[in-house]
mmCIF file of C-alpha atoms in Angstrom:
data_model
loop_
_atom_site.group_PDB
_atom_site.id
_atom_site.type_symbol
_atom_site.label_atom_id
_atom_site.label_comp_id
_atom_site.label_asym_id
_atom_site.label_seq_id
_atom_site.Cartn_x
_atom_site.Cartn_y
_atom_site.Cartn_z
ATOM 1 C CA UNK A 1 86.357 94.699 -98.474
ATOM 2 C CA UNK A 2 88.290 91.495 -97.766
ATOM 3 C CA UNK A 3 87.601 88.841 -95.207
ATOM 4 C CA UNK A 4 89.971 86.241 -94.062
ATOM 5 C CA UNK A 5 88.930 83.325 -92.143
ATOM 6 C CA UNK A 6 91.418 81.222 -90.087
ATOM 7 C CA UNK A 7 89.538 78.019 -89.998
ATOM 8 C CA UNK A 8 89.937 74.246 -89.696
ATOM 9 C CA UNK A 9 87.416 73.629 -92.255
ATOM 10 C CA UNK A 10 87.912 76.083 -95.317
ATOM 11 C CA UNK A 11 85.651 74.411 -97.663
ATOM 12 C CA UNK A 12 82.740 74.821 -95.128
ATOM 13 C CA UNK A 13 83.303 78.606 -95.553
ATOM 14 C CA UNK A 14 84.015 78.925 -99.180
ATOM 15 C CA UNK A 15 81.385 76.387 -100.275
ATOM 16 C CA UNK A 16 78.905 77.302 -97.805
ATOM 17 C CA UNK A 17 78.648 81.167 -98.086
ATOM 18 C CA UNK A 18 79.357 81.695 -101.667
ATOM 19 C CA UNK A 19 75.686 82.065 -102.918
ATOM 20 C CA UNK A 20 72.995 84.464 -103.855
ATOM 21 C CA UNK A 21 73.859 88.163 -102.590
ATOM 22 C CA UNK A 22 77.319 86.897 -101.533
ATOM 23 C CA UNK A 23 78.230 85.310 -104.792
ATOM 24 C CA UNK A 24 77.441 88.449 -106.650
ATOM 25 C CA UNK A 25 79.421 90.621 -104.527
ATOM 26 C CA UNK A 26 82.255 88.396 -104.793
ATOM 27 C CA UNK A 27 81.856 88.450 -108.844
ATOM 28 C CA UNK A 28 81.607 92.060 -108.617
ATOM 29 C CA UNK A 29 84.612 92.636 -106.532
ATOM 30 C CA UNK A 30 82.883 94.250 -104.013
ATOM 31 C CA UNK A 31 84.240 91.808 -101.436
ATOM 32 C CA UNK A 32 86.839 89.151 -101.133
ATOM 33 C CA UNK A 33 86.751 86.089 -99.213
ATOM 34 C CA UNK A 34 89.383 83.700 -98.212
ATOM 35 C CA UNK A 35 89.855 80.704 -95.929
ATOM 36 C CA UNK A 36 93.196 79.901 -94.184
ATOM 37 C CA UNK A 37 93.456 76.153 -93.305
ATOM 38 C CA UNK A 38 95.183 76.404 -89.664
ATOM 39 C CA UNK A 39 96.269 72.828 -90.043
ATOM 40 C CA UNK A 40 98.762 74.140 -92.809
ATOM 41 C CA UNK A 41 100.684 75.542 -90.174
ATOM 42 C CA UNK A 42 101.010 72.533 -87.677
ATOM 43 C CA UNK A 43 104.624 71.721 -86.950
ATOM 44 C CA UNK A 44 103.123 68.095 -86.085
ATOM 45 C CA UNK A 45 103.810 65.393 -88.983
ATOM 46 C CA UNK A 46 99.939 64.555 -88.595
ATOM 47 C CA UNK A 47 98.959 68.098 -88.770
ATOM 48 C CA UNK A 48 97.654 67.963 -85.051
ATOM 49 C CA UNK A 49 96.551 71.335 -83.839
ATOM 50 C CA UNK A 50 95.157 70.429 -80.545
ATOM 51 C CA UNK A 51 96.147 69.175 -77.093
ATOM 52 C CA UNK A 52 95.035 68.532 -73.643
ATOM 53 C CA UNK A 53 94.350 71.720 -71.381
ATOM 54 C CA UNK A 54 96.376 72.474 -68.556
ATOM 55 C CA UNK A 55 94.852 71.729 -65.241
ATOM 56 C CA UNK A 56 92.856 69.083 -66.710
ATOM 57 C CA UNK A 57 89.367 68.846 -68.012
ATOM 58 C CA UNK A 58 87.493 67.251 -70.856
ATOM 59 C CA UNK A 59 88.186 67.689 -74.229
ATOM 60 C CA UNK A 60 91.064 69.398 -76.577
ATOM 61 C CA UNK A 61 92.234 72.859 -76.809
ATOM 62 C CA UNK A 62 93.527 74.574 -79.949
ATOM 63 C CA UNK A 63 96.989 75.385 -79.728
ATOM 64 C CA UNK A 64 98.527 78.855 -79.857
ATOM 65 C CA UNK A 65 101.421 78.468 -82.532
ATOM 66 C CA UNK A 66 99.531 77.257 -85.662
ATOM 67 C CA UNK A 67 96.820 79.929 -85.184
ATOM 68 C CA UNK A 68 99.538 82.532 -84.731
ATOM 69 C CA UNK A 69 101.306 81.457 -87.651
ATOM 70 C CA UNK A 70 98.053 81.348 -89.831
ATOM 71 C CA UNK A 71 97.554 84.931 -88.807
ATOM 72 C CA UNK A 72 101.026 85.971 -89.581
ATOM 73 C CA UNK A 73 100.886 84.596 -93.131
ATOM 74 C CA UNK A 74 98.136 86.682 -94.115
ATOM 75 C CA UNK A 75 100.390 89.794 -93.907
ATOM 76 C CA UNK A 76 97.591 92.290 -93.395
ATOM 77 C CA UNK A 77 98.428 95.985 -92.365
ATOM 78 C CA UNK A 78 98.687 96.976 -88.604
ATOM 79 C CA UNK A 79 95.373 97.862 -87.238
ATOM 80 C CA UNK A 80 93.419 94.996 -88.937
ATOM 81 C CA UNK A 81 90.723 93.798 -86.788
ATOM 82 C CA UNK A 82 91.017 90.357 -85.885
ATOM 83 C CA UNK A 83 87.443 88.894 -84.621
ATOM 84 C CA UNK A 84 87.282 85.724 -82.454
ATOM 85 C CA UNK A 85 83.978 83.929 -82.838
ATOM 86 C CA UNK A 86 82.924 82.676 -79.160
ATOM 87 C CA UNK A 87 80.380 82.399 -76.934
ATOM 88 C CA UNK A 88 81.917 84.644 -74.711
ATOM 89 C CA UNK A 89 81.843 87.574 -77.044
ATOM 90 C CA UNK A 90 79.977 90.770 -77.319
ATOM 91 C CA UNK A 91 76.404 89.836 -78.696
ATOM 92 C CA UNK A 92 76.273 90.637 -82.638
ATOM 93 C CA UNK A 93 73.953 93.185 -83.785
ATOM 94 C CA UNK A 94 73.189 95.071 -86.886
ATOM 95 C CA UNK A 95 74.806 98.124 -85.260
ATOM 96 C CA UNK A 96 77.991 96.063 -85.210
ATOM 97 C CA UNK A 97 77.600 94.883 -88.483
ATOM 98 C CA UNK A 98 77.341 98.448 -89.781
ATOM 99 C CA UNK A 99 80.601 99.224 -87.971
ATOM 100 C CA UNK A 100 82.398 96.258 -89.184
ATOM 101 C CA UNK A 101 81.201 96.810 -92.906
ATOM 102 C CA UNK A 102 83.249 100.061 -92.867
ATOM 103 C CA UNK A 103 86.703 98.053 -92.713
ATOM 104 C CA UNK A 104 88.887 97.524 -95.373
ATOM 105 C CA UNK A 105 89.926 93.952 -94.256
ATOM 106 C CA UNK A 106 88.718 91.627 -91.352
ATOM 107 C CA UNK A 107 89.836 88.481 -90.125
ATOM 108 C CA UNK A 108 87.831 85.774 -88.340
ATOM 109 C CA UNK A 109 89.232 83.255 -86.157
ATOM 110 C CA UNK A 110 87.004 79.892 -85.704
ATOM 111 C CA UNK A 111 87.750 78.244 -82.616
ATOM 112 C CA UNK A 112 86.838 74.461 -82.393
ATOM 113 C CA UNK A 113 86.947 71.684 -79.318
ATOM 114 C CA UNK A 114 87.393 73.331 -76.090
ATOM 115 C CA UNK A 115 88.196 76.809 -77.622
ATOM 116 C CA UNK A 116 91.648 78.080 -78.312
ATOM 117 C CA UNK A 117 94.710 78.987 -76.071
ATOM 118 C CA UNK A 118 94.115 81.934 -74.514
ATOM 119 C CA UNK A 119 97.605 83.743 -74.989
ATOM 120 C CA UNK A 120 97.013 83.582 -78.732
ATOM 121 C CA UNK A 121 93.626 85.755 -78.029
ATOM 122 C CA UNK A 122 95.548 87.890 -76.049
ATOM 123 C CA UNK A 123 98.329 88.347 -78.794
ATOM 124 C CA UNK A 124 95.977 88.761 -82.139
ATOM 125 C CA UNK A 125 92.322 89.356 -80.951
ATOM 126 C CA UNK A 126 90.830 92.743 -81.127
ATOM 127 C CA UNK A 127 87.090 91.578 -80.829
ATOM 128 C CA UNK A 128 85.372 89.054 -79.438
ATOM 129 C CA UNK A 129 81.725 88.184 -81.000
ATOM 130 C CA UNK A 130 78.982 85.954 -80.208
ATOM 131 C CA UNK A 131 75.921 85.594 -82.719
ATOM 132 C CA UNK A 132 73.748 84.137 -79.636
ATOM 133 C CA UNK A 133 73.316 82.378 -75.955
ATOM 134 C CA UNK A 134 74.140 79.030 -77.487
ATOM 135 C CA UNK A 135 77.382 76.690 -78.035
ATOM 136 C CA UNK A 136 78.316 75.738 -81.543
ATOM 137 C CA UNK A 137 80.500 72.866 -82.532
ATOM 138 C CA UNK A 138 82.911 75.423 -84.235
ATOM 139 C CA UNK A 139 83.081 79.136 -85.283
ATOM 140 C CA UNK A 140 82.427 78.481 -88.938
ATOM 141 C CA UNK A 141 78.683 78.663 -88.749
ATOM 142 C CA UNK A 142 79.210 82.215 -86.636
ATOM 143 C CA UNK A 143 81.776 83.335 -89.233
ATOM 144 C CA UNK A 144 79.432 82.933 -91.982
ATOM 145 C CA UNK A 145 76.294 84.833 -90.128
ATOM 146 C CA UNK A 146 79.095 87.699 -89.696
ATOM 147 C CA UNK A 147 79.950 87.815 -92.931
ATOM 148 C CA UNK A 148 76.543 87.933 -94.669
ATOM 149 C CA UNK A 149 75.203 90.293 -92.408
ATOM 150 C CA UNK A 150 78.096 92.766 -92.895
ATOM 151 C CA UNK A 151 78.107 92.169 -96.686
ATOM 152 C CA UNK A 152 74.737 93.236 -97.226
ATOM 153 C CA UNK A 153 75.936 96.725 -95.571
ATOM 154 C CA UNK A 154 78.909 97.082 -97.664
ATOM 155 C CA UNK A 155 78.423 99.976 -100.112
ATOM 156 C CA UNK A 156 77.120 98.905 -103.522
ATOM 157 C CA UNK A 157 76.331 95.667 -102.485
ATOM 158 C CA UNK A 158 72.429 96.208 -102.200
ATOM 159 C CA UNK A 159 70.597 99.330 -102.516
ATOM 160 C CA UNK A 160 70.773 101.748 -99.379
ATOM 161 C CA UNK A 161 67.208 102.239 -99.300
ATOM 162 C CA UNK A 162 66.695 98.573 -99.113
ATOM 163 C CA UNK A 163 68.220 98.273 -95.660
ATOM 164 C CA UNK A 164 66.887 101.566 -94.342
ATOM 165 C CA UNK A 165 63.663 100.440 -92.889
ATOM 166 C CA UNK A 166 64.839 96.614 -92.129
ATOM 167 C CA UNK A 167 64.491 95.039 -88.609
ATOM 168 C CA UNK A 168 66.737 96.647 -85.563
ATOM 169 C CA UNK A 169 67.698 99.572 -88.002
ATOM 170 C CA UNK A 170 65.798 102.100 -86.076
ATOM 171 C CA UNK A 171 65.449 99.817 -83.071
ATOM 172 C CA UNK A 172 62.255 98.389 -84.440
ATOM 173 C CA UNK A 173 61.253 95.116 -86.277
ATOM 174 C CA UNK A 174 60.349 95.480 -89.815
ATOM 175 C CA UNK A 175 56.632 95.814 -90.704
ATOM 176 C CA UNK A 176 54.870 93.021 -92.481
ATOM 177 C CA UNK A 177 55.222 93.043 -96.212
ATOM 178 C CA UNK A 178 52.763 91.797 -99.038
ATOM 179 C CA UNK A 179 52.751 90.833 -102.783
ATOM 180 C CA UNK A 180 50.402 89.799 -105.322
ATOM 181 C CA UNK A 181 47.623 88.312 -105.322
ATOM 182 C CA UNK A 182 45.615 90.820 -103.378
ATOM 183 C CA UNK A 183 43.534 87.854 -101.699
ATOM 184 C CA UNK A 184 45.092 84.632 -100.497
ATOM 185 C CA UNK A 185 43.207 81.942 -98.409
ATOM 186 C CA UNK A 186 40.540 84.617 -97.874
ATOM 187 C CA UNK A 187 43.249 86.755 -96.587
ATOM 188 C CA UNK A 188 43.290 90.328 -98.018
ATOM 189 C CA UNK A 189 46.232 92.853 -98.176
ATOM 190 C CA UNK A 190 45.472 95.738 -95.991
ATOM 191 C CA UNK A 191 43.383 98.348 -98.022
ATOM 192 C CA UNK A 192 45.764 101.223 -97.055
ATOM 193 C CA UNK A 193 48.536 99.372 -99.140
ATOM 194 C CA UNK A 194 46.325 99.562 -102.402
ATOM 195 C CA UNK A 195 45.302 103.262 -101.891
ATOM 196 C CA UNK A 196 48.614 104.695 -103.426
ATOM 197 C CA UNK A 197 48.826 107.333 -100.669
ATOM 198 C CA UNK A 198 52.244 107.040 -99.507
ATOM 199 C CA UNK A 199 51.874 109.153 -96.600
ATOM 200 C CA UNK A 200 49.318 106.902 -95.265
ATOM 201 C CA UNK A 201 51.162 103.919 -96.120
ATOM 202 C CA UNK A 202 54.413 105.227 -94.204
ATOM 203 C CA UNK A 203 52.298 106.014 -91.402
ATOM 204 C CA UNK A 204 50.466 102.372 -91.537
ATOM 205 C CA UNK A 205 53.989 100.823 -91.584
ATOM 206 C CA UNK A 206 55.073 102.599 -88.658
ATOM 207 C CA UNK A 207 52.443 101.704 -86.638
ATOM 208 C CA UNK A 208 52.613 97.944 -87.657
ATOM 209 C CA UNK A 209 56.737 98.240 -86.616
ATOM 210 C CA UNK A 210 55.771 99.539 -83.184
ATOM 211 C CA UNK A 211 52.915 97.092 -82.810
ATOM 212 C CA UNK A 212 55.248 94.076 -83.824
ATOM 213 C CA UNK A 213 58.357 95.186 -81.856
ATOM 214 C CA UNK A 214 55.949 95.666 -78.542
ATOM 215 C CA UNK A 215 54.638 92.186 -78.847
ATOM 216 C CA UNK A 216 58.019 90.640 -79.538
ATOM 217 C CA UNK A 217 60.833 92.962 -78.710
ATOM 218 C CA UNK A 218 59.585 95.202 -75.644
ATOM 219 C CA UNK A 219 63.474 95.911 -75.012
ATOM 220 C CA UNK A 220 63.921 97.520 -78.626
ATOM 221 C CA UNK A 221 60.855 99.340 -78.265
ATOM 222 C CA UNK A 222 62.080 101.160 -75.069
ATOM 223 C CA UNK A 223 65.258 101.855 -77.279
ATOM 224 C CA UNK A 224 63.146 103.437 -79.907
ATOM 225 C CA UNK A 225 61.057 105.499 -77.674
ATOM 226 C CA UNK A 226 64.092 106.848 -75.911
ATOM 227 C CA UNK A 227 65.866 108.005 -79.120
ATOM 228 C CA UNK A 228 62.635 109.550 -80.658
ATOM 229 C CA UNK A 229 62.642 111.738 -77.234
#
């Protein structure tokens, strides 16, 4: 899978995410990551890519032409998704990450300042995604979140069974996990996890997932119960 990031800060992308599982996925040619500097496509002698908004207002808006030209430079095949990271977008989810992980290529567009000219959004963007109900200084951090969450679900990046019972996979939060030692600060590992009875362990973990989801995300529990019925 290939990720192409259109950004004003390519080093932020390339240096910030090339670690751990992502770095191994790149080294094993399971994913490819490139970052295109939008400033390289400015026609301004100072590489300026922004201007004041029509109609007035505070701040600057990224111009359409440099973004469009950066996009065209990728020469991707027709139908490749272009995802604009924006607070106005669809809320990112595990379900969306699984959907995107099936793509051969993704283009991620990172805005900055007060956003980007709507005309280039209308021209090239296929999906608008938000990682939460808050505003960042730019789309780079959101792009890295999307790349990380999606890469984990690309085939052979990590074992499929490792993601099967994660939070959100079944509209439940993941159950608590424990490791050695069996006692820490007078807190013991639940006895059921030590008895080797896998049926009882699975039952216990499901009960813990339901309990945790009920306490913290009752909205998810409603989805789980409706799917179960």
